[in-house]
Short mmCIF file of C-alpha atoms and ligand atoms in Angstrom, two decimals:
data_model
loop_
_atom_site.label_atom_id
_atom_site.label_comp_id
_atom_site.label_asym_id
_atom_site.label_seq_id
_atom_site.Cartn_x
_atom_site.Cartn_y
_atom_site.Cartn_z
CA MET A 1 0.00 0.00 0.00
CA ASP A 2 1.20 3.51 -0.72
CA GLU A 3 2.47 5.51 2.21
CA PRO A 4 0.04 8.32 3.12
CA ARG A 5 1.53 11.69 2.15
CA LEU A 6 1.30 14.97 4.05
CA LYS A 7 0.07 18.02 2.18
CA LEU A 8 1.54 21.39 3.06
CA ALA A 9 0.17 24.63 1.58
CA ILE A 10 2.52 27.57 1.05
CA GLN A 11 2.22 30.89 -0.79
CA LYS A 12 2.60 30.48 -4.54
CA SER A 13 4.16 33.81 -5.30
CA GLY A 14 4.73 36.56 -2.79
CA ARG A 15 6.70 37.64 0.23
CA LEU A 16 6.44 34.31 2.03
CA THR A 17 7.35 32.07 -0.92
CA ASP A 18 11.16 32.23 -0.87
CA PRO A 19 11.57 32.13 2.93
CA SER A 20 9.09 29.22 3.11
CA LEU A 21 10.94 27.22 0.45
CA GLU A 22 14.28 28.04 2.05
CA MET A 23 13.00 26.90 5.44
CA LEU A 24 11.77 23.61 3.98
CA ALA A 25 15.07 23.05 2.19
CA ARG A 26 16.93 23.62 5.47
CA CYS A 27 14.66 21.01 7.05
CA GLY A 28 16.05 18.61 4.45
CA LEU A 29 13.09 18.51 2.06
CA LYS A 30 13.92 18.02 -1.61
CA ILE A 31 11.04 18.80 -3.91
CA SER A 32 10.56 18.36 -7.61
CA ARG A 33 8.20 20.74 -9.27
CA GLY A 34 6.72 19.25 -12.39
CA LYS A 35 4.79 20.92 -15.16
CA ASP A 36 1.88 21.24 -12.80
CA GLN A 37 3.22 24.23 -10.91
CA LEU A 38 0.50 24.03 -8.27
CA MET A 39 1.98 21.00 -6.58
CA ALA A 40 5.52 19.85 -5.84
CA TYR A 41 6.42 16.30 -4.90
CA GLY A 42 8.61 15.71 -1.86
CA GLU A 43 11.31 13.32 -3.06
CA ASN A 44 12.79 12.36 0.28
CA MET A 45 9.81 12.83 2.62
CA PRO A 46 6.18 11.73 2.28
CA LEU A 47 5.22 15.39 1.98
CA ASP A 48 3.88 17.32 -0.99
CA VAL A 49 3.78 21.10 -1.26
CA LEU A 50 0.77 22.93 -2.65
CA PHE A 51 1.33 26.44 -4.04
CA VAL A 52 -1.65 28.73 -3.48
CA ARG A 53 -2.64 32.32 -2.65
CA ASP A 54 -1.85 33.08 0.97
CA ASP A 55 -5.48 33.95 1.72
CA ASP A 56 -6.53 30.40 0.77
CA ILE A 57 -4.10 28.65 3.14
CA PRO A 58 -6.22 28.69 6.33
CA ASP A 59 -9.24 27.49 4.28
CA LEU A 60 -7.31 24.57 2.80
CA VAL A 61 -6.43 23.36 6.29
CA GLN A 62 -9.90 24.21 7.61
CA GLU A 63 -11.44 22.06 4.87
CA ASP A 64 -9.00 19.13 5.30
CA VAL A 65 -7.53 19.56 1.83
CA CYS A 66 -4.12 20.12 3.44
CA ASP A 67 -2.71 18.87 6.74
CA LEU A 68 -0.29 21.77 7.17
CA GLY A 69 0.07 25.38 6.06
CA LEU A 70 2.60 28.20 6.24
CA VAL A 71 0.90 31.58 6.47
CA GLY A 72 1.10 35.05 8.04
CA LEU A 73 -0.48 35.50 11.47
CA ASN A 74 -2.39 38.46 10.02
CA VAL A 75 -4.16 36.23 7.49
CA LEU A 76 -4.70 33.52 10.08
CA GLU A 77 -6.21 35.78 12.75
CA GLU A 78 -8.43 37.55 10.22
CA LYS A 79 -9.77 34.16 9.17
CA ARG A 80 -10.22 33.02 12.78
CA LEU A 81 -12.29 36.12 13.59
CA GLU A 82 -14.31 35.75 10.39
CA LEU A 83 -15.16 32.13 11.20
CA ALA A 84 -16.12 33.08 14.76
CA ALA A 85 -18.33 35.92 13.48
CA ARG A 86 -20.11 33.48 11.17
CA GLY A 87 -20.50 30.96 13.99
CA HIS A 88 -18.24 28.38 12.33
CA PRO A 89 -15.75 26.28 14.27
CA VAL A 90 -12.06 27.00 13.69
CA ARG A 91 -10.31 23.93 12.31
CA PHE A 92 -6.66 24.92 12.18
CA GLU A 93 -4.12 25.09 14.99
CA PRO A 94 -0.88 27.07 15.17
CA LEU A 95 2.10 24.72 15.57
CA ARG A 96 5.10 27.03 15.46
CA THR A 97 5.97 30.71 15.17
CA LEU A 98 8.48 31.16 12.36
CA ASP A 99 11.22 33.73 12.20
CA PHE A 100 10.26 35.33 8.90
CA GLY A 101 7.39 37.35 7.40
CA ARG A 102 7.62 39.89 10.19
CA CYS A 103 5.37 42.92 9.82
CA ARG A 104 2.64 44.70 11.73
CA LEU A 105 -0.92 45.68 11.04
CA SER A 106 -1.05 49.34 11.95
CA LEU A 107 -3.27 52.38 11.93
CA ALA A 108 -1.86 55.30 9.94
CA VAL A 109 -3.15 58.85 9.61
CA PRO A 110 -2.36 61.48 6.98
CA GLN A 111 0.85 63.31 7.91
CA GLY A 112 0.24 66.51 9.80
CA GLN A 113 -3.00 65.17 11.23
CA ALA A 114 -3.16 64.76 15.01
CA PHE A 115 -3.98 61.40 16.58
CA ALA A 116 -5.71 61.47 19.96
CA GLY A 117 -5.43 57.76 20.77
CA PRO A 118 -8.00 55.04 19.99
CA ALA A 119 -10.84 57.11 21.53
CA GLY A 120 -10.25 59.73 18.82
CA LEU A 121 -11.21 57.16 16.16
CA ALA A 122 -14.91 57.42 17.01
CA GLY A 123 -16.96 58.23 13.92
CA LYS A 124 -13.91 58.09 11.59
CA ARG A 125 -13.77 56.11 8.33
CA ILE A 126 -10.93 53.58 8.35
CA ALA A 127 -9.90 51.78 5.14
CA THR A 128 -8.50 48.25 5.43
CA THR A 129 -8.28 44.80 3.89
CA TYR A 130 -8.51 43.35 7.44
CA PRO A 131 -12.07 44.27 8.53
CA TYR A 132 -12.36 41.57 11.22
CA LEU A 133 -9.07 42.38 12.93
CA LEU A 134 -9.90 46.08 12.83
CA GLU A 135 -13.41 45.50 14.12
CA ASN A 136 -12.02 43.39 16.95
CA TYR A 137 -9.50 46.12 17.82
CA LEU A 138 -12.21 48.79 17.91
CA ARG A 139 -14.61 46.60 19.90
CA GLU A 140 -11.98 45.85 22.55
CA ARG A 141 -11.57 49.60 23.02
CA GLY A 142 -15.27 50.38 22.96
CA VAL A 143 -14.92 52.62 19.90
CA THR A 144 -17.45 52.86 17.07
CA ALA A 145 -15.97 53.80 13.70
CA GLU A 146 -16.83 53.08 10.07
CA ILE A 147 -14.80 50.27 8.50
CA VAL A 148 -14.27 50.72 4.77
CA THR A 149 -13.31 47.28 3.44
CA LEU A 150 -11.09 47.40 0.35
CA SER A 151 -9.40 44.63 -1.61
CA GLY A 152 -6.11 46.50 -2.09
CA ALA A 153 -4.38 49.87 -2.53
CA VAL A 154 -5.47 50.88 0.95
CA GLU A 155 -2.73 53.46 1.26
CA ILE A 156 -4.29 55.76 -1.33
CA ALA A 157 -7.78 55.71 0.23
CA PRO A 158 -7.34 58.91 2.30
CA ARG A 159 -6.09 60.87 -0.75
CA LEU A 160 -9.08 59.66 -2.75
CA GLY A 161 -11.37 60.83 0.02
CA ARG A 162 -12.63 57.30 0.69
CA ALA A 163 -11.36 57.20 4.27
CA ASP A 164 -9.93 59.40 7.04
CA LEU A 165 -7.19 56.95 7.93
CA ILE A 166 -6.05 53.40 7.15
CA CYS A 167 -5.27 50.11 8.85
CA ASP A 168 -2.66 48.24 6.80
CA LEU A 169 0.44 46.06 6.94
CA VAL A 170 3.74 47.82 7.47
CA SER A 171 7.29 46.52 7.50
CA THR A 172 9.84 49.23 6.67
CA GLY A 173 7.26 52.03 6.63
CA SER A 174 8.44 53.40 3.29
CA THR A 175 5.06 52.79 1.61
CA LEU A 176 3.36 54.85 4.30
CA GLN A 177 5.94 57.57 3.92
CA ALA A 178 5.58 57.65 0.14
CA ASN A 179 1.85 58.13 0.64
CA HIS A 180 2.28 60.85 3.29
CA LEU A 181 0.89 58.69 6.06
CA ARG A 182 2.07 58.39 9.67
CA GLU A 183 1.92 55.14 11.64
CA VAL A 184 0.20 55.73 14.98
CA GLU A 185 -0.95 52.42 16.52
CA THR A 186 -0.17 48.72 16.16
CA VAL A 187 -3.21 46.48 15.82
CA LEU A 188 -1.29 43.20 15.42
CA GLU A 189 2.37 42.13 15.41
CA SER A 190 2.68 39.50 12.70
CA HIS A 191 5.06 36.78 11.51
CA ALA A 192 4.74 33.56 9.56
CA VAL A 193 3.12 30.61 11.34
CA LEU A 194 3.06 26.87 10.68
CA ILE A 195 -0.48 25.59 11.13
CA ARG A 196 -1.93 22.09 11.19
CA THR A 197 -5.29 20.41 11.10
CA PRO A 198 -6.71 19.55 14.54
CA LEU A 199 -7.64 16.09 13.17
CA THR A 200 -5.76 13.08 14.46
CA LEU A 201 -3.50 11.98 11.64
CA PRO A 202 -2.61 8.39 10.80
CA PRO A 203 0.61 7.30 12.59
CA LEU A 204 2.99 7.75 9.66
CA LYS A 205 1.76 11.24 8.86
CA SER A 206 1.77 12.19 12.50
CA GLU A 207 5.34 10.96 12.87
CA TRP A 208 6.44 13.12 9.93
CA VAL A 209 4.72 16.19 11.36
CA GLU A 210 6.72 15.66 14.55
CA ARG A 211 9.94 15.21 12.63
CA LEU A 212 9.32 18.30 10.55
CA VAL A 213 8.58 20.41 13.63
CA MET A 214 11.70 19.13 15.38
CA ARG A 215 13.80 20.03 12.35
CA LEU A 216 12.13 23.46 12.14
CA ASP A 217 13.04 24.10 15.77
CA GLY A 218 16.60 23.06 15.02
CA VAL A 219 16.81 25.31 11.97
CA GLN A 220 15.45 28.31 13.86
CA GLN A 221 17.75 27.71 16.80
CA VAL A 222 20.90 27.53 14.75
CA ARG A 223 20.22 30.67 12.74
CA GLU A 224 21.74 32.81 15.49
CA SER A 225 23.85 30.15 17.16
CA LYS A 226 27.62 30.02 17.06
CA TYR A 227 30.15 27.52 18.33
CA ILE A 228 32.87 29.28 20.32
CA MET A 229 36.25 27.77 21.20
CA LEU A 230 38.80 29.60 23.33
CA HIS A 231 41.61 29.18 25.81
CA ALA A 232 41.10 30.66 29.27
CA PRO A 233 43.07 30.96 32.50
CA ARG A 234 41.38 28.78 35.12
CA ALA A 235 41.16 31.81 37.38
CA ALA A 236 39.05 33.69 34.80
CA LEU A 237 36.60 30.84 34.09
CA ASP A 238 33.66 32.26 36.03
CA GLU A 239 33.98 35.63 34.34
CA ILE A 240 34.35 34.06 30.88
CA ARG A 241 31.34 31.80 31.40
CA ARG A 242 29.29 34.85 32.32
CA LEU A 243 30.37 36.61 29.14
CA LEU A 244 29.41 33.79 26.76
CA PRO A 245 25.97 34.79 25.43
CA GLY A 246 23.19 32.24 25.86
CA SER A 247 25.38 29.23 26.57
CA GLU A 248 24.37 27.13 29.56
CA PHE A 249 26.88 24.29 29.77
CA PRO A 250 30.23 25.00 28.17
CA THR A 251 32.64 22.09 27.89
CA ILE A 252 35.87 22.65 29.84
CA ILE A 253 38.89 20.71 28.59
CA PRO A 254 42.32 20.62 30.33
CA LEU A 255 45.23 21.77 28.18
CA GLU A 256 48.24 19.47 28.07
CA GLY A 257 51.29 21.19 29.57
CA SER A 258 49.36 24.27 30.82
CA PRO A 259 47.87 23.44 34.22
CA ASP A 260 46.63 27.03 34.69
CA LYS A 261 44.74 27.10 31.43
CA VAL A 262 41.74 25.28 29.95
CA ALA A 263 39.99 25.14 26.61
CA VAL A 264 36.35 26.23 26.64
CA HIS A 265 33.89 25.06 23.96
CA ALA A 266 30.37 26.45 24.00
CA VAL A 267 27.32 26.81 21.80
CA CYS A 268 26.07 30.38 22.07
CA ARG A 269 22.41 30.68 21.22
CA GLU A 270 22.51 34.44 20.81
CA THR A 271 24.35 36.65 18.37
CA VAL A 272 28.04 36.90 19.17
CA PHE A 273 29.11 40.48 18.66
CA TRP A 274 32.63 41.85 18.29
CA GLU A 275 32.09 43.58 21.64
CA THR A 276 31.59 40.18 23.30
CA LEU A 277 34.86 38.91 21.82
CA GLU A 278 36.66 42.01 23.01
CA ARG A 279 35.32 41.51 26.54
CA LEU A 280 36.35 37.85 26.47
CA LYS A 281 39.86 38.85 25.46
CA LYS A 282 40.01 41.44 28.23
CA ALA A 283 38.97 38.75 30.71
CA GLY A 284 41.98 36.68 29.65
CA ALA A 285 40.67 34.55 26.78
CA SER A 286 43.01 33.74 23.91
CA ALA A 287 42.85 31.72 20.68
CA VAL A 288 39.18 32.60 20.28
CA LEU A 289 37.41 30.90 17.37
CA VAL A 290 33.76 31.49 16.39
CA LEU A 291 32.20 28.95 14.03
CA PRO A 292 28.75 28.79 12.45
CA VAL A 293 26.50 25.94 13.57
CA GLU A 294 24.94 24.03 10.72
CA LYS A 295 22.51 21.68 12.44
CA MET A 296 21.36 21.15 16.02
CA LEU A 297 19.16 18.50 17.58
CA ALA A 298 18.30 19.05 21.21
O1 LIG B 1 -1.12 36.71 -4.07
P1 LIG B 1 -1.27 36.52 -2.60
O2 LIG B 1 -2.66 36.78 -2.09
O3 LIG B 1 -0.73 35.19 -2.17
O4 LIG B 1 -0.27 37.58 -1.94
P2 LIG B 1 -0.54 38.96 -1.16
O5 LIG B 1 -0.27 40.06 -2.11
O6 LIG B 1 -1.81 38.92 -0.41
O7 LIG B 1 0.59 38.88 -0.04
P3 LIG B 1 2.10 39.40 0.03
O8 LIG B 1 3.00 38.50 -0.74
O9 LIG B 1 2.20 40.87 -0.20
O10 LIG B 1 2.34 39.18 1.59
C1 LIG B 1 2.25 37.91 2.16
C2 LIG B 1 2.43 38.03 3.65
O11 LIG B 1 3.71 38.59 3.94
C3 LIG B 1 1.48 38.96 4.38
O12 LIG B 1 0.22 38.36 4.65
C4 LIG B 1 2.23 39.26 5.66
O13 LIG B 1 2.05 38.21 6.59
C5 LIG B 1 3.70 39.23 5.21
N1 LIG B 1 4.31 40.57 5.07
C6 LIG B 1 5.50 40.94 5.62
C7 LIG B 1 3.86 41.64 4.37
C8 LIG B 1 4.80 42.66 4.52
N2 LIG B 1 5.80 42.20 5.29
C9 LIG B 1 4.59 43.93 3.83
N3 LIG B 1 5.41 44.84 3.95
N4 LIG B 1 2.76 41.81 3.59
C10 LIG B 1 2.58 42.98 2.98
N5 LIG B 1 3.44 44.05 3.07
C11 LIG B 1 3.12 45.27 2.26
C12 LIG B 1 2.81 46.55 3.02
O14 LIG B 1 1.45 46.61 3.33
C13 LIG B 1 3.19 47.63 2.02
O15 LIG B 1 2.13 47.87 1.11
O16 LIG B 1 4.25 45.59 1.49
C14 LIG B 1 4.31 46.98 1.22
C15 LIG B 1 5.69 47.46 1.59
O17 LIG B 1 5.81 47.63 2.98
P4 LIG B 1 6.81 48.68 3.62
O18 LIG B 1 6.28 49.03 5.00
O19 LIG B 1 8.13 48.00 3.71
O20 LIG B 1 6.87 49.87 2.71
ZN1 LIG B 2 -3.17 37.52 -0.25
#
């Protein structure tokens, strides 16, 4: 009998596509994309990748077409609120926060216009493509405003006289600036999320979900991690241990012929800056080597 295969939905073409594919490749997945560009076959895992619009990803998991999905929290939360408003059960679960796709859903007013906090939004027209998230934000603050739901080009709505302000995604802020808008409030901090179906999967599929998640954790952990090797006077060990960023249990190795010195090897889970190396040297460290970590399995 054929092995059951997992189906994972990712964005077909957009901001999340490259980082999603890169993440999967780092998890060891090799895919072949045939003529049918909508689906790629996992060659070395029982996992196939479906390429779709990001807005369809929660639905595909919701409707059991896919077991897994990689999507922005903004899209996910909008969908969750929409389902709740319609009285439908939510049938997707977040599995992991991913370290890409960072942005925020923010309120922005025309430059030069004052903003008197959320209470000042009462009676205003706010243009957005995220009506449920905005409605939720306003409701939590007890404010009644008019939500103008658009399908795109939100940033030009105030200039066209369709709205007083906007609620849109921002990353660098240059789009807002180019449109003479000023960011004033964050409605949601967003990032990419791995979601799964709440259904119990058959054992083989379930095992591969676990393996994938474990690899994802490993990949995300090593992104910032470095392996540090150095020589240290025994007397300075406490100080040097304290200086090593995010390393709990360094390995201490005696050095042949130098009873006063040891070698210290440590995995640092935080960025190692030049300043840290300078402090280590000041504390007595020598022969300091910093190496990238390729894979890690806790
Ligand atoms: O075709 P499809 O529906 O799949 O794609 P899409 O056009 O809806 O989505 P896409 O590719 O633009 O974004 C996919 C996801 O990336 C979003 O749902 C967010 O989770 C995430 N993301 C991260 C962003 C941004 N950063 C971002 N900057 N999505 C959109 N933007 C917009 C922003 O609104 C602005 O218009 O990009 C523009 C540039 O932003 P600034 O602030 O850098 O100027
Ligand atoms: Zn979209």
